[in-house]
Coordinates of C-alpha atoms in Angstrom, one line a residue:
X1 CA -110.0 -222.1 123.7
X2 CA -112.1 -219.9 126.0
X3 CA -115.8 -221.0 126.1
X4 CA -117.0 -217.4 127.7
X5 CA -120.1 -216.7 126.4
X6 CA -120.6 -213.9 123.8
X7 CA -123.0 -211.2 123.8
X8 CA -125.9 -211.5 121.8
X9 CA -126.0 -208.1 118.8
X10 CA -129.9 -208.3 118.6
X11 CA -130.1 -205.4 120.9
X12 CA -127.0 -203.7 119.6
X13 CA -128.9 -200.5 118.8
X14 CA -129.4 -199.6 122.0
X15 CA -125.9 -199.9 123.8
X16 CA -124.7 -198.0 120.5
X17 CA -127.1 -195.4 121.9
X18 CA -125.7 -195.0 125.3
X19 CA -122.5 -195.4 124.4
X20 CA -122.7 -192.4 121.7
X21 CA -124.8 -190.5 124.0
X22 CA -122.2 -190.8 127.1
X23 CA -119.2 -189.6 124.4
X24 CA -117.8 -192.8 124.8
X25 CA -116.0 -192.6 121.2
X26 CA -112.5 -191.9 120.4
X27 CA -112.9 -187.4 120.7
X28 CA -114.3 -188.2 124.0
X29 CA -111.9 -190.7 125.3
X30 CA -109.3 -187.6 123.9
X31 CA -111.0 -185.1 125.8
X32 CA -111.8 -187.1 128.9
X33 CA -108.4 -188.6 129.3
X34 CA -106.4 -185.9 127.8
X35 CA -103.0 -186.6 125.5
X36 CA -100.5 -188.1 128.1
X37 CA -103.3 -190.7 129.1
X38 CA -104.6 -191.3 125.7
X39 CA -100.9 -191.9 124.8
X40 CA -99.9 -193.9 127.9
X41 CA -103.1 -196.4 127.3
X42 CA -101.7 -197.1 123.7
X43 CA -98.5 -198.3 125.4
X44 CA -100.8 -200.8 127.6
X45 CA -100.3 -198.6 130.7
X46 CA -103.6 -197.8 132.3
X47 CA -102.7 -195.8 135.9
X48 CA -103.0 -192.2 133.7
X49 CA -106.1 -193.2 132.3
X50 CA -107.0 -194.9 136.1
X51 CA -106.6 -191.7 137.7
X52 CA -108.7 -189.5 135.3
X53 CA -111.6 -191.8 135.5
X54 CA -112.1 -190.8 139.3
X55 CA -115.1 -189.0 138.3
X56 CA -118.9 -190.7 138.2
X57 CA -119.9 -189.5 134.9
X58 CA -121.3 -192.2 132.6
X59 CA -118.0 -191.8 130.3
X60 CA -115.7 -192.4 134.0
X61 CA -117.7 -195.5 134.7
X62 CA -118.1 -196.7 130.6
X63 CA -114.0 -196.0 130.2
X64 CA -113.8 -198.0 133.5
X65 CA -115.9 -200.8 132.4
X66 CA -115.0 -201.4 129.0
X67 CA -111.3 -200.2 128.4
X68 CA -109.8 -200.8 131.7
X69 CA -111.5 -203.8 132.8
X70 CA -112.1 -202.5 136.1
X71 CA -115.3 -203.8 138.5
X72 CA -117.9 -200.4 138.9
X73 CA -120.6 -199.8 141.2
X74 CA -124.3 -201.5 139.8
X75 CA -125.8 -198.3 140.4
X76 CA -123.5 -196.2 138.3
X77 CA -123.3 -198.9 135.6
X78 CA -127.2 -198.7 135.3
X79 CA -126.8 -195.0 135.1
X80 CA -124.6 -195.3 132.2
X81 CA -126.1 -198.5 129.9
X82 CA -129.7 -199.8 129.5
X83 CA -127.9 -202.7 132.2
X84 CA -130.7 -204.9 132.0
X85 CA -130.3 -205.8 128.5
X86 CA -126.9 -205.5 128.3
X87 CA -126.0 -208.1 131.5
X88 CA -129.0 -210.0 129.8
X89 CA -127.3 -210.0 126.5
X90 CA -124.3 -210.6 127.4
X91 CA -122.3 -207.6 127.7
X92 CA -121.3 -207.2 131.3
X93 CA -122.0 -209.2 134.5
X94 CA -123.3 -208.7 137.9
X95 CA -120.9 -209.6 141.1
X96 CA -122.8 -208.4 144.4
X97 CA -123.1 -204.9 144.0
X98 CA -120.3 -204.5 141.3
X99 CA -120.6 -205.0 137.1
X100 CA -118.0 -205.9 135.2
X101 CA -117.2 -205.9 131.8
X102 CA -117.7 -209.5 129.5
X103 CA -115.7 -207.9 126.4
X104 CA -113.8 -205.3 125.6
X105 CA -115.1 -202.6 123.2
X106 CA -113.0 -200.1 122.3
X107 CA -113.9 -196.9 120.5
X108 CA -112.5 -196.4 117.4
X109 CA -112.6 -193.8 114.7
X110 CA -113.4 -194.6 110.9
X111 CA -112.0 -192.6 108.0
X112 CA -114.7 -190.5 107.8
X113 CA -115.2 -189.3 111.4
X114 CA -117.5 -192.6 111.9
X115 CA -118.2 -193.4 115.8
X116 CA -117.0 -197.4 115.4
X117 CA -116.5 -199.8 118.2
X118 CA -114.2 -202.4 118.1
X119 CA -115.1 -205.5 120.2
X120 CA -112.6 -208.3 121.2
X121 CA -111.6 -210.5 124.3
X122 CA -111.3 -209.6 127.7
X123 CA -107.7 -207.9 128.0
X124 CA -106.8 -208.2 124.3
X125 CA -107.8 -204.7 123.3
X126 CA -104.5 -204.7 121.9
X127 CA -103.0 -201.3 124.0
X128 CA -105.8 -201.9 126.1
X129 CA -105.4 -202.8 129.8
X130 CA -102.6 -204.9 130.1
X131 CA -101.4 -205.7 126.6
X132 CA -102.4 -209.2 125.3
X133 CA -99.9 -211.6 127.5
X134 CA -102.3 -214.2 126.9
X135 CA -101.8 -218.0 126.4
X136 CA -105.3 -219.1 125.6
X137 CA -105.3 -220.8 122.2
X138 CA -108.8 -219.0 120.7
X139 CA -108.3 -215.6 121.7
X140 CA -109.5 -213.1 119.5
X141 CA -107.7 -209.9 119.7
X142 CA -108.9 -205.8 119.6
X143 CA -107.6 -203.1 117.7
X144 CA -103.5 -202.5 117.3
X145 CA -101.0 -200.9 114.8
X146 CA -101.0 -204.1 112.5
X147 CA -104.7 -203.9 112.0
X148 CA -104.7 -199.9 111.8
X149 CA -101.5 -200.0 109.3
X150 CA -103.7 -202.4 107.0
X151 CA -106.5 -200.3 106.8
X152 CA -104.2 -197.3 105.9
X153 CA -102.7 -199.1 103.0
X154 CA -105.7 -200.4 101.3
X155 CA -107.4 -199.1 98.4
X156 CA -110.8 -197.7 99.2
X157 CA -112.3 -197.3 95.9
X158 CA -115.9 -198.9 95.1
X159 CA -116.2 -202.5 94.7
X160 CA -119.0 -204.5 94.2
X161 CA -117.6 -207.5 96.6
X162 CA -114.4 -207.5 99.2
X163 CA -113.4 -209.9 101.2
X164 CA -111.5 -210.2 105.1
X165 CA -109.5 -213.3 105.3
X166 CA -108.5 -214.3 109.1
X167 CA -111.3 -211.7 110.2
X168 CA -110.6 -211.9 114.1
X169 CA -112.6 -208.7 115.7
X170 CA -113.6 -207.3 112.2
X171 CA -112.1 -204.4 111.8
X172 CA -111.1 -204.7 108.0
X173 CA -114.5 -206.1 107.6
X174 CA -115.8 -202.8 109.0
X175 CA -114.2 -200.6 106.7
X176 CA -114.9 -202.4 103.9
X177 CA -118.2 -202.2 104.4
X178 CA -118.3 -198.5 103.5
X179 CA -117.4 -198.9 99.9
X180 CA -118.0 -202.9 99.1
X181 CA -121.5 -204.0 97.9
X182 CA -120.6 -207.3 99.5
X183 CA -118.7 -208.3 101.8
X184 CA -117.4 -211.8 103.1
X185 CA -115.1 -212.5 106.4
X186 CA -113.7 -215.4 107.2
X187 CA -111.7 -216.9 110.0
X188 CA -110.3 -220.6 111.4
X189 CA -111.6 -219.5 115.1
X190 CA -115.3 -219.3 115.4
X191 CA -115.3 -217.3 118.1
X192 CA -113.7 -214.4 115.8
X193 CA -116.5 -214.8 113.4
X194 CA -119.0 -213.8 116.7
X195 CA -116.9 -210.9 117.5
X196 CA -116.9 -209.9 113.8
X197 CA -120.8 -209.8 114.1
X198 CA -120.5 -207.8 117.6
X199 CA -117.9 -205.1 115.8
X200 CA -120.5 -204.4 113.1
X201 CA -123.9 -204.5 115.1
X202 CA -122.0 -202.2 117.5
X203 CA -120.6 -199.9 114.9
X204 CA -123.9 -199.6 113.2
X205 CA -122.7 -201.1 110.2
X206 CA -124.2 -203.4 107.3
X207 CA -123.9 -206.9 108.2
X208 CA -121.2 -209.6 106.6
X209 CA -121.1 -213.2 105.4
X210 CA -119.5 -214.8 107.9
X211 CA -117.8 -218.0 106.5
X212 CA -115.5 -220.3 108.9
X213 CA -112.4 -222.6 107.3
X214 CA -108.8 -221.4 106.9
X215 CA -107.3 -219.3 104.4
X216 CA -109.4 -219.5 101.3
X217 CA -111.3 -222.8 101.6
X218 CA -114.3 -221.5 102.8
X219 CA -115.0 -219.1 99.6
X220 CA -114.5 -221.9 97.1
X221 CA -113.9 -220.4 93.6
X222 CA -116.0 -217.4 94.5
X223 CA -113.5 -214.2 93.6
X224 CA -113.6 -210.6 94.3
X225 CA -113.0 -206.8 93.5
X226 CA -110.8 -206.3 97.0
X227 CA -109.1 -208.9 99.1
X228 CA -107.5 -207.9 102.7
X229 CA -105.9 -209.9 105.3
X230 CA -104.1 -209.2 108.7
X231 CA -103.1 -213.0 108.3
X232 CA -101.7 -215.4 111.8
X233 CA -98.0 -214.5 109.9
X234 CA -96.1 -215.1 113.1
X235 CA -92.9 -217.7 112.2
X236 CA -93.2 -220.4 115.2
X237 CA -92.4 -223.6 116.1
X238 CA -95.9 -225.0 115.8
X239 CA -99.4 -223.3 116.1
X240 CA -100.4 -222.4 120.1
X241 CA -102.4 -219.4 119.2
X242 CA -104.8 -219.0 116.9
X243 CA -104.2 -215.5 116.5
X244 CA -101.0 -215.2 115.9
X245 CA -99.3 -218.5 114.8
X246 CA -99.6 -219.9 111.0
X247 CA -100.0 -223.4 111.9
X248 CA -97.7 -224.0 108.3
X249 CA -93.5 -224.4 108.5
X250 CA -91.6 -221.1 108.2
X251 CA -93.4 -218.9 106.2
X252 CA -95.4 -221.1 104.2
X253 CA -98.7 -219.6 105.2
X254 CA -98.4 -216.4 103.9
X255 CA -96.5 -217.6 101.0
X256 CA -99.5 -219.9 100.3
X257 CA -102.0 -216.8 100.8
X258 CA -100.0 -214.8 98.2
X259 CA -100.0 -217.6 95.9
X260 CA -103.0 -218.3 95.9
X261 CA -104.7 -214.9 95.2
X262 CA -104.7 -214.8 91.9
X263 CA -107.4 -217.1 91.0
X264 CA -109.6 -215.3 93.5
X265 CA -109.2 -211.5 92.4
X266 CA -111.4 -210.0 89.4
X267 CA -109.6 -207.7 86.9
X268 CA -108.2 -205.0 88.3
X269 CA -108.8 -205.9 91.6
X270 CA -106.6 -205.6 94.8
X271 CA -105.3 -207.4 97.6
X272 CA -103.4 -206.3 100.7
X273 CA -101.5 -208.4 103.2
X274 CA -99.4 -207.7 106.3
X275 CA -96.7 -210.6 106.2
X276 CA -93.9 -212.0 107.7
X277 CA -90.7 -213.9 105.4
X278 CA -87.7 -216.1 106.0
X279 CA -84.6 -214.0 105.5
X280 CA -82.4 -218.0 104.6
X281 CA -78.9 -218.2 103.9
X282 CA -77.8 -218.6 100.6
X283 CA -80.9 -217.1 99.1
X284 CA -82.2 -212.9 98.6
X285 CA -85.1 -212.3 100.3
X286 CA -86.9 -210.0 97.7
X287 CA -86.4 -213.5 95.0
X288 CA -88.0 -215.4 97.9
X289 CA -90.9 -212.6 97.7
X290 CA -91.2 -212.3 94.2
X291 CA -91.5 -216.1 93.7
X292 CA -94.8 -215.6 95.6
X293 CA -96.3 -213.3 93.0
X294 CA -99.0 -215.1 91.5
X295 CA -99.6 -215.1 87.6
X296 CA -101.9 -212.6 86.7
X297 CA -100.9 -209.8 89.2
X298 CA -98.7 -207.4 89.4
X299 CA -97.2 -206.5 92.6
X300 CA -95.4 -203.8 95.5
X301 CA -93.8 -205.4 98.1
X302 CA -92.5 -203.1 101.1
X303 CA -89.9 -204.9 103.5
X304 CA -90.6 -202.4 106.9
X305 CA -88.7 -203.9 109.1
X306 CA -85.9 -206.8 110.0
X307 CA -85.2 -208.6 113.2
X308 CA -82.8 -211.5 114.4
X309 CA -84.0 -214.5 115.4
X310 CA -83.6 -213.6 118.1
X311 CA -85.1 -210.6 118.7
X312 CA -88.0 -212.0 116.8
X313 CA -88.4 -215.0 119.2
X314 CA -88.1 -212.8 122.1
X315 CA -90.8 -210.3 120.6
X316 CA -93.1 -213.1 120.6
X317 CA -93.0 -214.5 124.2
X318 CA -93.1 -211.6 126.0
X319 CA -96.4 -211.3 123.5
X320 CA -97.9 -214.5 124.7
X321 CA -96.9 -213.9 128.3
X322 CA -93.7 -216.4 128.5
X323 CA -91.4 -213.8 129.7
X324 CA -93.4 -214.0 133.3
X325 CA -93.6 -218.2 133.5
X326 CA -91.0 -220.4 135.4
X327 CA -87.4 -219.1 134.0
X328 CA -86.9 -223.0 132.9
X329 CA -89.9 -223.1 130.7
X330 CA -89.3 -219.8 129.2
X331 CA -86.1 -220.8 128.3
X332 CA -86.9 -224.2 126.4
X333 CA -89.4 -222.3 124.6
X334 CA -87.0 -219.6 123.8
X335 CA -84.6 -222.8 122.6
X336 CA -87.4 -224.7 120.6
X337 CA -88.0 -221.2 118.6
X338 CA -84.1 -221.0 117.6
X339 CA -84.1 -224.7 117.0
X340 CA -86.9 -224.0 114.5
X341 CA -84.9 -221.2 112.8
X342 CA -81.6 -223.6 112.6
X343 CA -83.5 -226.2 110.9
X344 CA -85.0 -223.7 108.1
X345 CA -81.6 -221.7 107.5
X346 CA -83.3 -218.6 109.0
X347 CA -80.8 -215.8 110.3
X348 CA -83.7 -213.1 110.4
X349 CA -87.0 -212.4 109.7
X350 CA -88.8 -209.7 107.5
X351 CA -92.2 -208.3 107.9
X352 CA -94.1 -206.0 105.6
X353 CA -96.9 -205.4 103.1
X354 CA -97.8 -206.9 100.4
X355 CA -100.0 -205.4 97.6
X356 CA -101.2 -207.0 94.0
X357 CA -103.3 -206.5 91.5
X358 CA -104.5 -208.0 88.7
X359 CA -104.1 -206.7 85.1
X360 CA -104.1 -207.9 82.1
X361 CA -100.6 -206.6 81.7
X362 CA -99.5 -209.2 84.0
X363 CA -101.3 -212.1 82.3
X364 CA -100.1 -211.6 79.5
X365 CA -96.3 -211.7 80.9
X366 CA -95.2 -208.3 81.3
X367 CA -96.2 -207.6 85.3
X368 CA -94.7 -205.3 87.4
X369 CA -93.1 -206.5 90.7
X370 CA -91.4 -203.9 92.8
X371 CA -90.1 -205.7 95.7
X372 CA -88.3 -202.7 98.2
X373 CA -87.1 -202.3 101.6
X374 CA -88.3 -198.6 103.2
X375 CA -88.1 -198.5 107.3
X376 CA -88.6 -194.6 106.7
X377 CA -91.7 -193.2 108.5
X378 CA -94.2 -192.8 106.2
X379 CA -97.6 -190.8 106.2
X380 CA -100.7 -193.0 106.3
X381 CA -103.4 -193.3 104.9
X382 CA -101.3 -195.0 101.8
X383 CA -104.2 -196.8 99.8
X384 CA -104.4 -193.7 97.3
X385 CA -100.6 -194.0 97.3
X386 CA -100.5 -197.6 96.2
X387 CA -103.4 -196.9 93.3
X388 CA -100.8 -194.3 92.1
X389 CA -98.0 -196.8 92.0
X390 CA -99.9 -199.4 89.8
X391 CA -101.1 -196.3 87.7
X392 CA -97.7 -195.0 87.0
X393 CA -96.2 -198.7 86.4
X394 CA -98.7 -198.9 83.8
X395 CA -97.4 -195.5 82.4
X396 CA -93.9 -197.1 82.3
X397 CA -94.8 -200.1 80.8
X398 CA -96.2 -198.6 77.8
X399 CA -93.5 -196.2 76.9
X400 CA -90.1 -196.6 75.5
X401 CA -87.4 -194.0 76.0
X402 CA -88.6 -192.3 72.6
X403 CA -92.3 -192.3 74.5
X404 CA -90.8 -190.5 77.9
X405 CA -88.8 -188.0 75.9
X406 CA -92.2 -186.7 74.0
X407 CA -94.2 -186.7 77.4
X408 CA -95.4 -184.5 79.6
X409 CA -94.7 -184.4 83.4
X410 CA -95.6 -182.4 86.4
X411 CA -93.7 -181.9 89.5
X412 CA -95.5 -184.1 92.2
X413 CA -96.8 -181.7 94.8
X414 CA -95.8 -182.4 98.0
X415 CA -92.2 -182.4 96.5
X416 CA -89.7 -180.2 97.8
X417 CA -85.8 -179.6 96.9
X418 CA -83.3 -179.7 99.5
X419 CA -79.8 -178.7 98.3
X420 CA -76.7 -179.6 100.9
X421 CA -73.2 -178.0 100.9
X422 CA -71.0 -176.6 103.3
X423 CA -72.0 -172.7 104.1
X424 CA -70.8 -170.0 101.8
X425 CA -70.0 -172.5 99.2
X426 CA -70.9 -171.3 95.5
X427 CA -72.7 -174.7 94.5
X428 CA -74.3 -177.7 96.4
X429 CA -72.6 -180.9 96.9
X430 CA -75.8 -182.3 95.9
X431 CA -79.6 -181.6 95.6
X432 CA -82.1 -184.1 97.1
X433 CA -86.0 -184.2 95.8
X434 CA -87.7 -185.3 98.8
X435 CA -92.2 -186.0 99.3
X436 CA -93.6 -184.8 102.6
X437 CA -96.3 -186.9 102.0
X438 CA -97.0 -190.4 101.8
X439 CA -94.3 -192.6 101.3
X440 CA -91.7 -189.7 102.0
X441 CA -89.2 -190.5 99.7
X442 CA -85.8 -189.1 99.1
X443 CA -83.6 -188.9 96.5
X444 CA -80.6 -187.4 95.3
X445 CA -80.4 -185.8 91.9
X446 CA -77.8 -184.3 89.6
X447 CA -78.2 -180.8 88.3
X448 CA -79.3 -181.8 85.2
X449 CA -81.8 -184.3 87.3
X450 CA -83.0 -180.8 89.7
X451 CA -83.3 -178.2 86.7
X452 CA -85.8 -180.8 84.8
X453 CA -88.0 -181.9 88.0
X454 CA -88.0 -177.9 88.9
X455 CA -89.3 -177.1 85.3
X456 CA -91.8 -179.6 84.9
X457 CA -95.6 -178.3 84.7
X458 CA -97.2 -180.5 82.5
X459 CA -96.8 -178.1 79.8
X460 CA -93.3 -179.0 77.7
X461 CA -92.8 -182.3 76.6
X462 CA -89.7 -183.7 78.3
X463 CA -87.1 -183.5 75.4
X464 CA -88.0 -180.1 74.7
X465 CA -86.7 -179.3 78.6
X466 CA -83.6 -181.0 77.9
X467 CA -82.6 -179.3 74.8
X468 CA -83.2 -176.0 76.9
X469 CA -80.9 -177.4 79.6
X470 CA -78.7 -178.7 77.2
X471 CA -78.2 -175.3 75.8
X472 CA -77.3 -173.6 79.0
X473 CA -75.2 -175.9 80.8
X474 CA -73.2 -176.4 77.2
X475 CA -74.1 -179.8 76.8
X476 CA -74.5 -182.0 73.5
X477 CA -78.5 -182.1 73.4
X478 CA -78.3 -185.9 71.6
X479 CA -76.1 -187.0 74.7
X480 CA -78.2 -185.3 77.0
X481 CA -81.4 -187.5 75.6
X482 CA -79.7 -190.7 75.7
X483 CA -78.6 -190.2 79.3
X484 CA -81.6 -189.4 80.5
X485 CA -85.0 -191.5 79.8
X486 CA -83.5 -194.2 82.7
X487 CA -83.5 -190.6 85.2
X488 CA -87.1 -189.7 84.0
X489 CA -88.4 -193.4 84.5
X490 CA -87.3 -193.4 87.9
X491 CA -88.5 -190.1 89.5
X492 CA -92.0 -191.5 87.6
X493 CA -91.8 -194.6 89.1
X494 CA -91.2 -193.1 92.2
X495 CA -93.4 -190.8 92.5
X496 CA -91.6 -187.2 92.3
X497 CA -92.8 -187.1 88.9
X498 CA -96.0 -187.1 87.6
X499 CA -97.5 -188.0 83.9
X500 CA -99.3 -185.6 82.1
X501 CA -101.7 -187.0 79.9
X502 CA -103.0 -185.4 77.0
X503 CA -106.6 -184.2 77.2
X504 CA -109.2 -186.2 75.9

């Protein structure tokens, strides 16, 4: 574990100063480096971003020092950063005539247009200079899709407590704090708990309860209004990294997160997880998934993506550097991770999101699990989309077919129709209902299924529609109801389709 020592916040303030009054924030790094840089430094390739820092403007030197990890001049670093207090603190360090950079903080834009910086290990800004290729044990790692794809799916309503599990560099910590009374991070590496403290001061945000242990030991019985975790989910053959590896066989450490939520979330609370599961012969992934829902919650599970075992071992080591070691050891680490997989049955490996929320639905044995698999591109952020999909279950749950016929609906907004035929032909093949928001759903529909869902303004109930429809495409209305409802419950469940309820 690196013993490097950390900067002190105390004086936080005041390199937040400098740094916000040099535009060192995410529009300035966008104007200073322009697209193609900005782009290329995402993909962990610095020579754009090298080349239009040639400049001696504080930002040049500050992008220099802090993003690229390159050594600057002592007379342009003072000119940039109160330097006395910040090599004094901990920040950089003096070499001869040269500073260099103890951490890496990396500008990063809230939700609201908030200046944030995001402070981490040397090198492990993740799309930072050089990418992570690091084999040190306590690492604690920046900003990357994973932790950005979190904080896009969870809800951000106002909670009186919330809580970051596995905090590393705090960055769910940080948004939480601008809608959580309270919140709590945790983390297994103390070192992540220091840079969770650095990410705040820096970001001029409230401060957290920092608590070390793994997992949910160091909260006790304590529970919460919002849970979030970007979780070590990574399936290995033992625990090397901190950051990354579970430390538990196969997937047994998110499984055991999952499970163990439920005693921890207040009523009608969330919780959000990034995860990785064991696709295992002989059994269906989404019943290995929904055996993890814990009682008391409902739950929306989204499988994103699939890889091989061997694409997902090979993902991995060219994370942690392997790729670039002696040939001999990268292969009989590459064997020990398909040995692992041959002993657990594994023949791929799915990673995803996982949402719950408790209702009292669900405890009293009616929840809601939707377990789906959507590689589609979808349109962050999605935490008002999930709220939506435990709204609308609870719609569905209360209403029999007799209920959806005598409601209301209203075309979804973002929903338009496609229809798809070969040119000059007098009628579709078929018409598709597709979102151009959020989740970006398709989904084909009969005519019966496009005339209702193009008629629906909140104003008709929905058996009223059908008789009208009925009438004109010379259909038996009674038939027409019966075949419907399961149509209806699925564009609601969906999202194309949108409950009206009654006023008042």
């Amino acid at each position: 574990m690196s013993t490097t020592r950390l900067p002190a916040p105390d004086r936080s303030p005041r390199l937040r100063e400098a740094l916000l009054a040099a535009a060192f924030t995410a529009d300035g790094l966008l104007d200073l480096l322009g697209a193609p840089a900005y782009a290329a430094l995402a993909r962990s390739e610095t020579v754009p971003a090298l080349r239009a820092t040639r400049g001696a403007s504080p930002l040049d030197t500050l992008v220099r020092l802090f993003l690229l990890q390159q050594a600057v001049p002592y007379e342009r670093a003072r000119a940039a950063l109160p330097l006395a207090e910040c090599m004094e603190d901990g920040w950089v360090v003096r070499a001869g005539d040269e500073v260099r950079a103890a951490v890496d903080v990396r500008p990063y834009s809230g939700p609201e247009g908030q200046d944030w910086y995001i402070v981490s290990d040397v090198g492990c800004s993740v799309g930072g200079a050089g990418g992570i290729g690091s084999r040190e044990e306590g690492v604690v790692l920046g900003v990357g899709g994973a932790s950005t794809t979190l904080a896009g799916i969870t809800v951000r309503t106002p909670v009186a407590s919330a809580l970051d599990i596995g905090t590393g560099s705090g960055i769910q910590a940080l948004h939480a704090s601008q809608h959580a009374g309270r919140v709590t991070a945790t983390d297994l590496n103390p070192r992540a708990l220091e840079f969770t403290r650095l990410t705040l001061a820096l970001s001029g945000a409230p401060t957290a309860d920092l608590r070390l242990g793994s997992l949910y030991e160091p909260v006790g019985t304590e529970t919460y209004d919002l849970i979030v975790s970007n979780p070590p989910f990574v399936i290995s053959p033992g625990a090397r990294l901190t950051y990354r590896d579970g430390g538990m066989g196969g997937d047994d450490l998110c499984r055991t997160l999952v499970q163990q939520t439920g005693d921890r979330l207040n009523e009608g609370g969330y919780a959000h997880f990034l995860a990785n599961w064991q696709h295992v012969e002989g059994e269906e992934w989404q019943n290995r998934l929904s055996s993890w829902v814990p009682y008391g919650c409902d739950a929306w599970i989204v499988q994103r993506e699939v890889q091989d075992v061997t694409q997902y071992a090979e993902l991995w080591l060219r994370d942690s550097g392997d790729h670039r070691t002696d040939p001999a050891e990268y292969a009989a680490r590459y064997g020990a991770w398909l040995d692992e997989f041959e002993a657990r049955k594994t023949k791929s490996v799915g990673f995803g999101w996982i949402t719950l929320r408790k209702s009292a639905a669900a405890a009293s044995g009616n929840p809601s699990i939707v377990i789906e698999e959507w590689p589609h591109a979808v349109e962050q952020p999605l935490g008002p989309v999930a709220q939506a999909h435990f709204a609308r279950q609870d719609y569905l749950r209360e209403q029999d077919d007799a209920g959806l016929l005598a409601g209301r609906f209203a075309l979804a907004a973002e929903v338009v129709q496609e229809q798809v035929g070969l040119p000059g032909a007098e009628d579709p093949e078929h018409v598709v209902l597709r979102q151009n928001r959020g989740m970006r759903r398709a989904t084909k529909v009969d005519a019966v299924g496009a005339g209702f869902a193009g008629v629906c303004d909140g104003t008709l109930p929905a058996g009223r529609i059908l008789d009208a429809i009925a009438q004109l495409m010379n259909e038996d209305p009674v038939l027409l109801r019966d075949r419907t409802p399961q149509a209806i419950r699925l564009l609601v469940e969906e999202g194309f389709l949108e409950p009206v309820r009654p006023a008042g």
